[in-house]
Coordinates of C-alpha atoms in Angstrom, one line a residue:
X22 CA 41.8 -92.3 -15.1
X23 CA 39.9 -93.5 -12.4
X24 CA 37.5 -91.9 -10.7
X25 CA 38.3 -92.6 -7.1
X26 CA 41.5 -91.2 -8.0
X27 CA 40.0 -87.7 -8.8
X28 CA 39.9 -86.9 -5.2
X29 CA 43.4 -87.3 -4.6
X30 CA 44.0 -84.3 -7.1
X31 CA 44.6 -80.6 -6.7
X32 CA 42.2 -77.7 -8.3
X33 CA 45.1 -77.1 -10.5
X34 CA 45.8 -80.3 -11.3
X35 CA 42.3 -81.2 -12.5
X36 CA 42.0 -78.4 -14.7
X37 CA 45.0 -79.5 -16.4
X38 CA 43.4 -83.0 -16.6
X39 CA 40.2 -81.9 -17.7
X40 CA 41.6 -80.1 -20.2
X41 CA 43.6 -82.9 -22.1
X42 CA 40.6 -85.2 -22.1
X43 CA 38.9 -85.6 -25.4
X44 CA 35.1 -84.9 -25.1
X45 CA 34.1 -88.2 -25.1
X46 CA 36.1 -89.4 -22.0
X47 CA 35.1 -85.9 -20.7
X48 CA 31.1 -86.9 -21.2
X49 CA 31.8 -90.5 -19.5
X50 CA 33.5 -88.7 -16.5
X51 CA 30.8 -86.3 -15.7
X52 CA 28.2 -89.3 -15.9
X53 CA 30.0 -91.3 -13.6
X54 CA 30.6 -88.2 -11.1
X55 CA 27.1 -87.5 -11.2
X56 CA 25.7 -90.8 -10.6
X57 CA 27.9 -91.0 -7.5
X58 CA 27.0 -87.8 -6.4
X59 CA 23.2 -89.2 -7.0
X60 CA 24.0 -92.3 -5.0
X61 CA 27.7 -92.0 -3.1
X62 CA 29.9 -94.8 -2.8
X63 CA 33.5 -92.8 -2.9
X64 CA 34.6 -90.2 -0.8
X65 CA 34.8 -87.7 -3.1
X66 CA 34.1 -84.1 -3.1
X67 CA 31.5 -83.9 -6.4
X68 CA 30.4 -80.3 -6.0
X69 CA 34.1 -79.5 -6.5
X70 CA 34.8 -81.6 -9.1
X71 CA 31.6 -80.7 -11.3
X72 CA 32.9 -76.8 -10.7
X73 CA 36.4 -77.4 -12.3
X74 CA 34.6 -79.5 -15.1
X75 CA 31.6 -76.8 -16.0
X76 CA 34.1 -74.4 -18.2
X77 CA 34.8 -77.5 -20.6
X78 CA 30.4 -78.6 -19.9
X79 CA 30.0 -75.2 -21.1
X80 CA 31.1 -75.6 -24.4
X81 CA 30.8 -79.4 -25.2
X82 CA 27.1 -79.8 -23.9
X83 CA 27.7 -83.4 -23.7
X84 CA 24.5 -85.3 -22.2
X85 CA 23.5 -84.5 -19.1
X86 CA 23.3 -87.2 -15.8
X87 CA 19.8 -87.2 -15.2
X88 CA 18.8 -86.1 -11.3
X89 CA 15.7 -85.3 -9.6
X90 CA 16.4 -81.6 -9.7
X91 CA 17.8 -81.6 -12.9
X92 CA 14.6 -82.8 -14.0
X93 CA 12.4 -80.7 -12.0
X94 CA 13.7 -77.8 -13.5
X95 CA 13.5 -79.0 -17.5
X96 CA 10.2 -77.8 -18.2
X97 CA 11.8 -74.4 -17.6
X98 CA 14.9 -74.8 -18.3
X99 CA 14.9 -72.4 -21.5
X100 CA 13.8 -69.4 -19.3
X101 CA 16.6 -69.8 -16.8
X102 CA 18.9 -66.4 -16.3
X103 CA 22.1 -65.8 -14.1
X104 CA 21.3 -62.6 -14.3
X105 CA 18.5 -60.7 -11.7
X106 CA 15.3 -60.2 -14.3
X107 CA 13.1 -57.1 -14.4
X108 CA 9.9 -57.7 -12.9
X109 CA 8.4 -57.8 -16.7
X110 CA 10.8 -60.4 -18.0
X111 CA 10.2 -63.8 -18.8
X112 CA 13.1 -65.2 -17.0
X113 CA 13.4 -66.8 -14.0
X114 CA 16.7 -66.4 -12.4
X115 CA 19.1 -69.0 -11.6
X116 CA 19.5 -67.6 -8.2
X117 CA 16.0 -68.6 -7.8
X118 CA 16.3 -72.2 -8.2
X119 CA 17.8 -73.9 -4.9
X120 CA 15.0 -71.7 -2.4
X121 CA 12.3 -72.7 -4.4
X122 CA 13.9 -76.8 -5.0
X123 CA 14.3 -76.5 -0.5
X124 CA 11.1 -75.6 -0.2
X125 CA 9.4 -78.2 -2.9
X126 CA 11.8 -81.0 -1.5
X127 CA 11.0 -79.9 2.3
X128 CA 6.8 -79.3 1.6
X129 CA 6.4 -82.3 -0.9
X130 CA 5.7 -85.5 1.4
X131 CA 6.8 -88.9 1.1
X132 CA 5.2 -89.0 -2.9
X133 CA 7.8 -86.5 -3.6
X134 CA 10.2 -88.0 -1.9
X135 CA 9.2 -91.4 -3.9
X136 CA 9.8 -89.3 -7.6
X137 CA 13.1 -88.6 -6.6
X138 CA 14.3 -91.7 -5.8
X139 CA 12.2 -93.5 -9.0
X140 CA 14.2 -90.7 -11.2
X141 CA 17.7 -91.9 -9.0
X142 CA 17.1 -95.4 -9.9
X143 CA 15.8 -94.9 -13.8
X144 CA 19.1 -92.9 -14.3
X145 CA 21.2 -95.4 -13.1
X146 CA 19.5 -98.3 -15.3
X147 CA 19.2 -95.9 -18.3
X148 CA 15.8 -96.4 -18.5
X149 CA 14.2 -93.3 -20.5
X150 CA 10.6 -94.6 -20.1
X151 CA 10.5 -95.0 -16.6
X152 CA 12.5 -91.9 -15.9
X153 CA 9.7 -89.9 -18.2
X154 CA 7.2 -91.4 -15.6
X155 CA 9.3 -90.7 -13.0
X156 CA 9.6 -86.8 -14.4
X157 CA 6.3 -86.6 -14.5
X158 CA 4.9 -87.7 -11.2
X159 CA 8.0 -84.9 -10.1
X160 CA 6.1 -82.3 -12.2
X161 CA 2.2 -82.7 -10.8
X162 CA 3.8 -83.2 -7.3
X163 CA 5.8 -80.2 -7.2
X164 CA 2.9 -78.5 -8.8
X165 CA 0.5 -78.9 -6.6
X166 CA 2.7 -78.5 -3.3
X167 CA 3.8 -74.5 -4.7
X168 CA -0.2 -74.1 -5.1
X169 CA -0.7 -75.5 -1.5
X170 CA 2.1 -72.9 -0.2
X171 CA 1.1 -70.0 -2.2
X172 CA -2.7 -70.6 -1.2
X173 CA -1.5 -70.9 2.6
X174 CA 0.4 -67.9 2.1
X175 CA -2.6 -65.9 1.1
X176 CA -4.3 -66.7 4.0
X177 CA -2.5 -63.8 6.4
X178 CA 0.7 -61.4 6.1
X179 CA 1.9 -63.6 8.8
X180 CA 2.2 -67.1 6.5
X181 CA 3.1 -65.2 3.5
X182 CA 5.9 -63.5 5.4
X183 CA 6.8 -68.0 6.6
X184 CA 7.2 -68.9 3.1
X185 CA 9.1 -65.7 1.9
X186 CA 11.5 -66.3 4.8
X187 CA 11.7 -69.9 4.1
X188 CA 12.7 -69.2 0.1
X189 CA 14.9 -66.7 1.9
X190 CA 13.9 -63.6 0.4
X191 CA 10.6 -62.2 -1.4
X192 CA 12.4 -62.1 -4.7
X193 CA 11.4 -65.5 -5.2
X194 CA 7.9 -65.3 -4.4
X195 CA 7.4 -64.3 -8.2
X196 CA 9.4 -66.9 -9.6
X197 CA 8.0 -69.6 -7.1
X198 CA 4.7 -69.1 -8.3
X199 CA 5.9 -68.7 -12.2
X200 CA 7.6 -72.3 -11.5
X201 CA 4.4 -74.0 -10.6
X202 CA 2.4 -72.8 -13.0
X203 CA 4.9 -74.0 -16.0
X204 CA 5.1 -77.4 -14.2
X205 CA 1.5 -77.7 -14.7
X206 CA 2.2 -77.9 -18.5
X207 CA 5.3 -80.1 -17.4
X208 CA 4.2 -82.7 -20.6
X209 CA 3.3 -80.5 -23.0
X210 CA 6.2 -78.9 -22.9
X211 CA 8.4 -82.5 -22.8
X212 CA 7.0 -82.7 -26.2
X213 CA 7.4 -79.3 -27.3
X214 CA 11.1 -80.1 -26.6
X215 CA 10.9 -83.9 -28.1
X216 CA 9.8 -82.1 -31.1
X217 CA 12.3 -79.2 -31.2
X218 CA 15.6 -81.0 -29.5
X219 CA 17.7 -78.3 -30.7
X220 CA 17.2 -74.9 -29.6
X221 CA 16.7 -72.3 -30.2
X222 CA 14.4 -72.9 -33.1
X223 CA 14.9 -71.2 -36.3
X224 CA 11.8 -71.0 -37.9
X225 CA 8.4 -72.8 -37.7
X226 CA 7.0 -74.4 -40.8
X227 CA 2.8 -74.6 -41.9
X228 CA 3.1 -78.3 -40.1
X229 CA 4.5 -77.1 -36.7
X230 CA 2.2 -74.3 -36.6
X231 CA -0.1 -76.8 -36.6
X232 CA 1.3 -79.2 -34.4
X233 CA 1.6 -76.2 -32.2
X234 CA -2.0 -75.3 -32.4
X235 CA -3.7 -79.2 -31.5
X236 CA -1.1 -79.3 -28.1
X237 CA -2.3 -75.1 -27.2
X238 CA -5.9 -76.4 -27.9
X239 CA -5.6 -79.6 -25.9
X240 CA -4.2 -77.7 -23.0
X241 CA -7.5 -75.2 -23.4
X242 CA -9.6 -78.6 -23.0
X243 CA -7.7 -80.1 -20.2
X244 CA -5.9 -77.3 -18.3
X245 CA -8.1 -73.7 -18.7
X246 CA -5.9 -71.2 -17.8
X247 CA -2.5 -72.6 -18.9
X248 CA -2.1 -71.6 -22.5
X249 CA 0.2 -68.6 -22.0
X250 CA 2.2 -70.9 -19.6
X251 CA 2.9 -73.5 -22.7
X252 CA 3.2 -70.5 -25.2
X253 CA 6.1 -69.3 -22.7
X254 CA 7.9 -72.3 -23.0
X255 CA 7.5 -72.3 -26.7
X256 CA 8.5 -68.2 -27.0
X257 CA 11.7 -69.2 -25.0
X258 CA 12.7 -71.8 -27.5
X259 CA 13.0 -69.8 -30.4
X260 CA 15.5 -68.1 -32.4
X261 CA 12.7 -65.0 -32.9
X262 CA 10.2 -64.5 -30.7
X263 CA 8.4 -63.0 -33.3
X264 CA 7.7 -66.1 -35.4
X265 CA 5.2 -66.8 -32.2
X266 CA 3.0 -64.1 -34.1
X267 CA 2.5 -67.2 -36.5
X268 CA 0.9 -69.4 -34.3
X269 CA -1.2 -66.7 -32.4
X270 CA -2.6 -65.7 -35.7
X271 CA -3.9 -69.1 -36.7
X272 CA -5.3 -69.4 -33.1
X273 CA -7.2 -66.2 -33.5
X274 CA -10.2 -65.5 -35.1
X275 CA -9.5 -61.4 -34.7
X276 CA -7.6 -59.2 -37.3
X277 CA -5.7 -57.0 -34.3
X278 CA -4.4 -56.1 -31.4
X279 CA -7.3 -53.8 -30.2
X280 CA -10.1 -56.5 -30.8
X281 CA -7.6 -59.6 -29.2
X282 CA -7.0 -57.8 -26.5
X283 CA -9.7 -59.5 -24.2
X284 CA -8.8 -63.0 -25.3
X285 CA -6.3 -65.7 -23.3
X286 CA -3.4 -64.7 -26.2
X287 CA -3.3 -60.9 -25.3
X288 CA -0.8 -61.7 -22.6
X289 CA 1.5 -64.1 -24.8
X290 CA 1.4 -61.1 -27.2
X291 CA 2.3 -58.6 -24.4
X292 CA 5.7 -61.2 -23.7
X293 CA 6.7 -61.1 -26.9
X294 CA 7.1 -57.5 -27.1
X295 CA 9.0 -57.6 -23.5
X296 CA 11.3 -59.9 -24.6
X297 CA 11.8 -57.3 -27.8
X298 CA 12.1 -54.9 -25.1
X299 CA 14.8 -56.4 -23.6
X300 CA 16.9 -55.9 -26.3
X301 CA 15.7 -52.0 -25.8
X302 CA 17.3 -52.1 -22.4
X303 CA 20.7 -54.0 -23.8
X304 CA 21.0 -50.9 -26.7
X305 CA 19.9 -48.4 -24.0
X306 CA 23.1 -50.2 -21.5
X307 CA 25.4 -50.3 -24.0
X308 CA 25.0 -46.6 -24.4
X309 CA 25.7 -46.0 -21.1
X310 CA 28.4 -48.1 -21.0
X311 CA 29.8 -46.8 -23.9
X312 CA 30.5 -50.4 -25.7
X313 CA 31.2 -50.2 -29.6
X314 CA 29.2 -48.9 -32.1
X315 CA 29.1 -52.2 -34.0
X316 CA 27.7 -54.1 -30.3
X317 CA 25.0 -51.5 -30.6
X318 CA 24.0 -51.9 -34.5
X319 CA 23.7 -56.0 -34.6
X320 CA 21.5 -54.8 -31.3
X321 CA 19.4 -52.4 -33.2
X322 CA 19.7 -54.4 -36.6
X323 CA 18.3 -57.5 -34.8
X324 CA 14.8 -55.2 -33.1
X325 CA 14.4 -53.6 -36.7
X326 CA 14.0 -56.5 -38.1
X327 CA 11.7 -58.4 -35.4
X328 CA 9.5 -54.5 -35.6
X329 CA 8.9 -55.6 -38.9
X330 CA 8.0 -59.1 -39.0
X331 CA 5.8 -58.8 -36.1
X332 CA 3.7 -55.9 -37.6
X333 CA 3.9 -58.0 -41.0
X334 CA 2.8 -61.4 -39.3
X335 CA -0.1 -59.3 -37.5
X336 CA -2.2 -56.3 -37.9
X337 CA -1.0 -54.0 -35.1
X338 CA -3.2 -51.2 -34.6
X339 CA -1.2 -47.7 -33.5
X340 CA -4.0 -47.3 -30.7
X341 CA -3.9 -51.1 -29.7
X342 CA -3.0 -53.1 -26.8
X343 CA 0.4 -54.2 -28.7
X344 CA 0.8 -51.3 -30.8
X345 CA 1.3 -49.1 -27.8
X346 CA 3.6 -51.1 -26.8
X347 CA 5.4 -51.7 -29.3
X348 CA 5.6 -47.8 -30.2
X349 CA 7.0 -47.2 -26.8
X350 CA 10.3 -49.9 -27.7
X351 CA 10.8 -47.8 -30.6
X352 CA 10.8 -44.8 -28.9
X353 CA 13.2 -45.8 -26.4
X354 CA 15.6 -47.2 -29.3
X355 CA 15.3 -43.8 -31.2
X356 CA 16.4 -41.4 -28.4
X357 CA 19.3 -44.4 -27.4
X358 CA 20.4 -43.9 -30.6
X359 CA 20.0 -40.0 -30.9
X360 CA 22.2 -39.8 -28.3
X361 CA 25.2 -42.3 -29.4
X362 CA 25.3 -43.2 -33.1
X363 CA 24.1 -39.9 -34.3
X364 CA 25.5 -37.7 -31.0
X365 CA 28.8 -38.8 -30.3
X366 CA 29.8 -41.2 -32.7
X367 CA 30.1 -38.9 -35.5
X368 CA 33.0 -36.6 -33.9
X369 CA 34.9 -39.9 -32.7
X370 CA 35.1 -39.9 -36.4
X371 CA 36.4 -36.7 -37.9
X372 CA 38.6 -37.2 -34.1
X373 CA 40.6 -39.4 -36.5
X374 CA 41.5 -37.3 -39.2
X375 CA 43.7 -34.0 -39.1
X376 CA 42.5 -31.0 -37.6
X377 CA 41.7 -28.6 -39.5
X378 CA 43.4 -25.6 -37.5
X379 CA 46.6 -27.3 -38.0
X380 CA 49.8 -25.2 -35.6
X381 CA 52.0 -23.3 -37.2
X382 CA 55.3 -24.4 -38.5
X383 CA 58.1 -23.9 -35.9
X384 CA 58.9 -20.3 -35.8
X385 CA 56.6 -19.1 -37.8
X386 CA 55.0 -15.3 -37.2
X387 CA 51.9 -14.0 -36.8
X388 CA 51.4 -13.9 -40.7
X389 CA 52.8 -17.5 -41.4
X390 CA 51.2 -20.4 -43.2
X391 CA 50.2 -23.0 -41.3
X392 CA 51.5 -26.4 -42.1
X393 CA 49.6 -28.5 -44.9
X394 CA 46.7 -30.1 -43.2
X395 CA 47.7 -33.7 -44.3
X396 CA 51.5 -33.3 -42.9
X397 CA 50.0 -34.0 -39.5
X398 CA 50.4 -37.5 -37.9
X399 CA 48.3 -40.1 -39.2
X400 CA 46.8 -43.0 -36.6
X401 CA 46.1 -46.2 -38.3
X402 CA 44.2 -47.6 -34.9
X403 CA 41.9 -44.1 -34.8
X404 CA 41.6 -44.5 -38.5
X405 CA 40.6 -48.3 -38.2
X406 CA 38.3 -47.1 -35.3
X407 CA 36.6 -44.3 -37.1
X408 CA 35.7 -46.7 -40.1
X409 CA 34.1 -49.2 -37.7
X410 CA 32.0 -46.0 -36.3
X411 CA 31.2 -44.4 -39.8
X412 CA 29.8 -47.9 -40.8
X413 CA 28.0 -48.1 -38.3
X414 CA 26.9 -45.0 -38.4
X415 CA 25.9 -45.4 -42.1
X416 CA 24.3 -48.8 -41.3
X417 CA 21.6 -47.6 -39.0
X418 CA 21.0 -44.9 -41.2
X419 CA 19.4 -47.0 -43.8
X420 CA 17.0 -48.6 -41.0
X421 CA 16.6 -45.3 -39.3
X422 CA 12.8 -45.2 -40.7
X423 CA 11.9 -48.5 -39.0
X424 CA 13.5 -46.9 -35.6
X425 CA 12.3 -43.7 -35.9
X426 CA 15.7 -42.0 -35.9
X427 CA 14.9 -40.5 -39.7
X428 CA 15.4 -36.7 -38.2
X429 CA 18.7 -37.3 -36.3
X430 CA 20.0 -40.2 -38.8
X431 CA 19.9 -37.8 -41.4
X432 CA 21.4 -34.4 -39.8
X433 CA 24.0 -36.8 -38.5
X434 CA 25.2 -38.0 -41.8
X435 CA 24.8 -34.5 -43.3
X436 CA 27.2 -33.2 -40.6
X437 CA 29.5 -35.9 -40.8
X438 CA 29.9 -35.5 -44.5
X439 CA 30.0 -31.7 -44.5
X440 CA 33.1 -32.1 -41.8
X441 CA 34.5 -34.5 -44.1
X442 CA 34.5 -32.7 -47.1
X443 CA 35.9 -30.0 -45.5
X444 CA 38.4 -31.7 -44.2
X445 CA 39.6 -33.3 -47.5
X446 CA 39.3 -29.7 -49.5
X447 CA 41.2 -28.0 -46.9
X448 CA 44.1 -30.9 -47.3
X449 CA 43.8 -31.2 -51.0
X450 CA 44.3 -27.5 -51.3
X451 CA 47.4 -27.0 -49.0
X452 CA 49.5 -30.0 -50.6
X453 CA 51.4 -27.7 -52.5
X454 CA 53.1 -26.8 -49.5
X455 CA 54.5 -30.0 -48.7
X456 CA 57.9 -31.3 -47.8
X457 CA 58.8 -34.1 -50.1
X458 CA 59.1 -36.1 -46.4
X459 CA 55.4 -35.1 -45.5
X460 CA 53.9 -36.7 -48.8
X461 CA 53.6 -40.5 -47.4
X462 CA 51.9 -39.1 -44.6
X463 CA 49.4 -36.9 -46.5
X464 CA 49.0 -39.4 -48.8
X465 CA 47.5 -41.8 -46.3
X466 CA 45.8 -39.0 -44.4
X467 CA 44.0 -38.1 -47.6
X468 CA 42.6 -42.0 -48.2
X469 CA 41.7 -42.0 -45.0
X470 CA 39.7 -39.0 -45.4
X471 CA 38.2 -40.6 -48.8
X472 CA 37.8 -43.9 -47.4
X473 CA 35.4 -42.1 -44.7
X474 CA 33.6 -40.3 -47.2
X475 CA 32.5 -43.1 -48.9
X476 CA 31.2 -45.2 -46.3
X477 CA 29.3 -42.6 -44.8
X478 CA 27.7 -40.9 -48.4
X479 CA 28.7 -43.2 -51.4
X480 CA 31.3 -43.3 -54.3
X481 CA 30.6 -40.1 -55.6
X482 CA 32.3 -36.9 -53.4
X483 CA 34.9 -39.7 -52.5
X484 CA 35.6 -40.2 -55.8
X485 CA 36.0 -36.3 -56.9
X486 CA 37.5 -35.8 -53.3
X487 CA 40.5 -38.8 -54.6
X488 CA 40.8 -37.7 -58.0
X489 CA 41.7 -33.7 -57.1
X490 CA 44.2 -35.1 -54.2
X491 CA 45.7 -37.6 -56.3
X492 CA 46.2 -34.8 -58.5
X493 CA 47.9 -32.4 -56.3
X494 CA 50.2 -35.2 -55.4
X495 CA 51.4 -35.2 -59.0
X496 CA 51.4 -32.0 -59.9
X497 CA 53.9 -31.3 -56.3
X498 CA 55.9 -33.9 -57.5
X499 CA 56.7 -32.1 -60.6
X500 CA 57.5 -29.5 -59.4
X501 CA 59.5 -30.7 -56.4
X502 CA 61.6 -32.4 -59.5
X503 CA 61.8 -29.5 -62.0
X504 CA 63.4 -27.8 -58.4

C-alpha cells in the first residue's frame, strides 16, 4: 500500500489494514508517515493516522522516526507517566509534555529553531552522528531557555503567574523545572541508555557499578549539582530500584543513613524509597478498590523483597534519614494488609463452604435434625475463588515478619483454620445422615473443605480431616447396601 493512499481510507478501514500488516511493513509505514509529518509533501492527516497505528506501536516497539520533540524528550523518556504523579514521585506526566515543548519551542530563539531543523534533516538522511549532534545542541538549548524562564519567573508573582499561564496551568511548573534540570545531564544519560539499550535493567554487575561510578563522578567535576539528576535517569531504568543501593554504596565513604544524610546521595536515597512507596499506594488502592487477593500479594511480594535487599545492600539505621522512611512504607503496607488479606479475606473463604447452621429438612419440627452439613450446594467458582484467597492468604503469611503483619497474619490464619476445622468435623460427623443422592455432593464439599485446610495450615489436619470423611463415606455406604 501506498502511502498517499492512506488518506483516502476510513478509521475503520485502517484498523483493519493495520492490522493484517506484518510488523515489518508496519515499522516501514510509521517511518514514512512520520518523516512526512516531519517534512509534508501529501495531504494527509498524520495525527490521525499515527492514532489508529499506536495500539499495534504499542506492542511491536518497532524503531521510532526520529523528530525534534521526540528527541527532546529522550533524556527523560523513562520517567514519563499518563497518569497525574504525587508531588513526591519521580515521574513526570505525559500531560506535561506539549506546555512545556510550546513554551521551549516559542522561548528558544533562532539556535533552537536551527536544532530542530538539523535533527529534521539527520533523520531524513539516517545519519546517527549528526543527529546525536543535533540532540545535543537541542538538550543545552532547551536547558538553558527553562533556566532563563524559571529565573524570570522568580523575579515577581506577576512573571511567575506569565509563565504558569503560558504552560497553561501551575501543574507544570514542577515538571518544567524537573525537565531542565535532567536535560542538563542530556549526554550522560545518552550513554547510560547506549550502555543499557534495553530497559528496564535487570541487574548491575561489579563492571557497571563501576562504569556507573566514573560517568556520576565526571558529572561531580563538570556539572556540581547534577548527580541526583543522572542517578534519576539511571533509578528509572531499572528493573529494582533497589540495586541503585549498589552504586550509592561504592560512592560513599559512610556506613548509614544517619551519617549520609548530609551528602549529594541523601536525596537519590530518599527517591528510591518513594518509588518503593509507590507501590505502598498501589496495595493501599487496590484495597480500596477491592481488586483480588493475588493483585495485592505479587504487590506486597515485590516491596518485601526490595525491604530486604535495600537494608541488606546498606546499613539502614531505625533512627536514620532512610530508615524512617522506610519504617513508615512498612507501616502503611501492614495496616493495608490488616485490613484486606487478614480482615476480609478470610470469611470470603469459609463464604465458600457450607454453613454450618444448615435449615432444616422440609417439614421438619422443632426437635428435627438438620440436614447433613455437606448435603448443601457445592459452588465450584466460590470454591475456585476461596483457594485463590486462602493462598494468598497463606502466602503473605510467611513474609508477614518482613511487613510487620506477624500479629494479624497469625490470628488470621488461626481463625481461618479453626472455622475450617470446624466446618469439616461438623460435615464429617453428620454424613451418616445422608441420602444416597447427597453423597456426590458431600463428597466434593468435603475436599473442598480439605483442600482449604491444607493450603492455609499444611498436610497434617487436612490429612486426618480426609481420612475420617473418607471413612464415613464407606462406612454409609455399607450400610446404605446392607438396607
Amino acid at each position: 500500500m501506498k502511502i498517499e493512499d492512506a488518506g483516502k481510507l476510513g478509521v475503520s478501514q485502517l484498523g483493519k489494514l493495520f492490522e493484517s500488516l506484518s510488523s515489518n511493513e508496519i515499522a516501514r509505514f510509521t517511518r514514512a508517515i512520520e518523516s512526512d509529518r516531519a517534512d509534508p509533501k501529501l495531504p494527509l492527516p498524520h495525527e490521525a493516522i499515527l492514532q489508529i497505528l499506536r495500539p499495534r506501536l504499542a506492542s511491536l516497539k518497532p524503531e521510532r522516526y526520529p523528530t525534534p520533540m521526540r528527541q527532546f524528550c529522550d533524556p527523560f523518556e523513562d520517567l514519563l507517566t499518563s497518569g497525574e504523579p504525587n508531588e513526591k514521585s519521580i515521574r513526570i506526566s505525559r500531560s506535561s509534555l506539549m506546555p512545556i515543548w510550546n513554551v521551549v519551542v516559542e522561548s528558544g530563539g533562532p539556535e533552537f529553531q536551527q536544532a530542530m531543523k538539523d535533527i529534521d534533516k539527520a533523520a531524513a538522511t539516517r545519519d546517527t552522528a549528526k543527529l546525536a549532534i543535533a540532540e545535543r545542541k537541542l538538550w543545552q538549548i532547551g536547558a538553558q531557555t527553562i533556566e532563563n524562564q524559571l529565573e524570570n519567573s522568580h523575579t515577581g508573582v506577576k512573571q511567575e503567574r506569565a509563565l504558569a499561564t503560558r504552560l497553561g496551568s501551575r501543574i507544570h511548573l514542577t515538571a518544567f523545572a524537573e525537565v531542565g534540570k535532567i536535560l542538563r545531564v542530556g549526554d550522560e544519560i545518552a550513554q547510560l541508555r547506549e550502555r543499557f539499550p534495553s530497559a528496564p535493567i535487570r541487574v548491575l554487575d561489579a563492571s557497571d557499578v563501576k562504569w556507573l561510578r566514573d560517568l556520576f563522578m565526571s558529572i561531580s567535576k563538570d556539572k556540581p549539582g547534577l548527580e541526583p539528576m543522572f542517578l534519576l535517569a539511571v533509578l528509572a531504568r531499572l528493573l529494582r530500584p533497589s540495586e541503585l543501593f549498589k552504586l550509592i554504596r561504592v560512592l560513599s565513604t559512610k556506613s548509614d543513613d544517619r551519617t549520609i544524610e548530609k551528602t549529594n546521595l541523601a536525596e537519590t536515597g530518599d527517591l528510591i524509597i518513594d518509588l518503593l512507596a509507590e507501590t505502598v499506594t498501589e496495595i493501599e488502592q487496590g484495597v480500596g478498590t477491592g481488586k483480588d487477593e493475588a493483585h495485592i500479594l505479587s504487590l506486597a511480594r515485590w516491596y518485601a523483597s526490595e525491604f530486604v535487599r535495600i537494608t541488606r545492600e546498606f546499613k539502614i539505621r531505625k533512627d536514620g534519614r532512610w530508615g524512617e522512611k522506610l519504617l513508615e512504607t512498612r507501616r502503611r503496607v501492614s495496616r493495608a494488609l490488616a485490613d484486606t488479606m487478614f480482615g476480609a479475606t478470610p470469611e470470603r473463604v469459609i463464604d465458600a463452604l457450607p454453613k454450618l447452621e444448615a435449615a432444616q429438612g422440609p417439614g421438619s419440627g422443632r426437635g428435627a435434625l438438620a440436614r447433613p452439613i455437606f448435603s448443601q450446594e457445592f459452588d465450584d467458582e466460590k470454591v475456585l475463588a476461596a483457594e485463590k484467597s486462602a493462598e494468598a492468604i497463606a502466602e503473605t503469611a510467611r513474609i508477614s515478619d518482613v511487613l510487620a503483619a506477624q500479629s494479624s497474619a497469625a490470628k488470621a490464619v488461626v481463625e481461618l483454620k479453626k472455622k475450617l476445622n470446624q466446618i469439616g468435623r461438623a460435615g464429617v460427623d453428620s454424613m451418616r445422615r445422608l441420602t444416597p443422592e447427597e453423597v456426590p455432593n458431600a463428597q466434593r464439599n468435603l475436599m473442598a473443605t480439605v483442600r482449604l485446610l491444607e493450603i492455609v495450615d499444611g498436610p497434617e489436619d487436612a490429612d486426618v480431616l480426609r481420612r475420617r470423611g473418607m471413612n464415613a463415606l464407606r462406612a454409609l455406604s455399607a450400610d446404605q447396601k446392607a438396607s
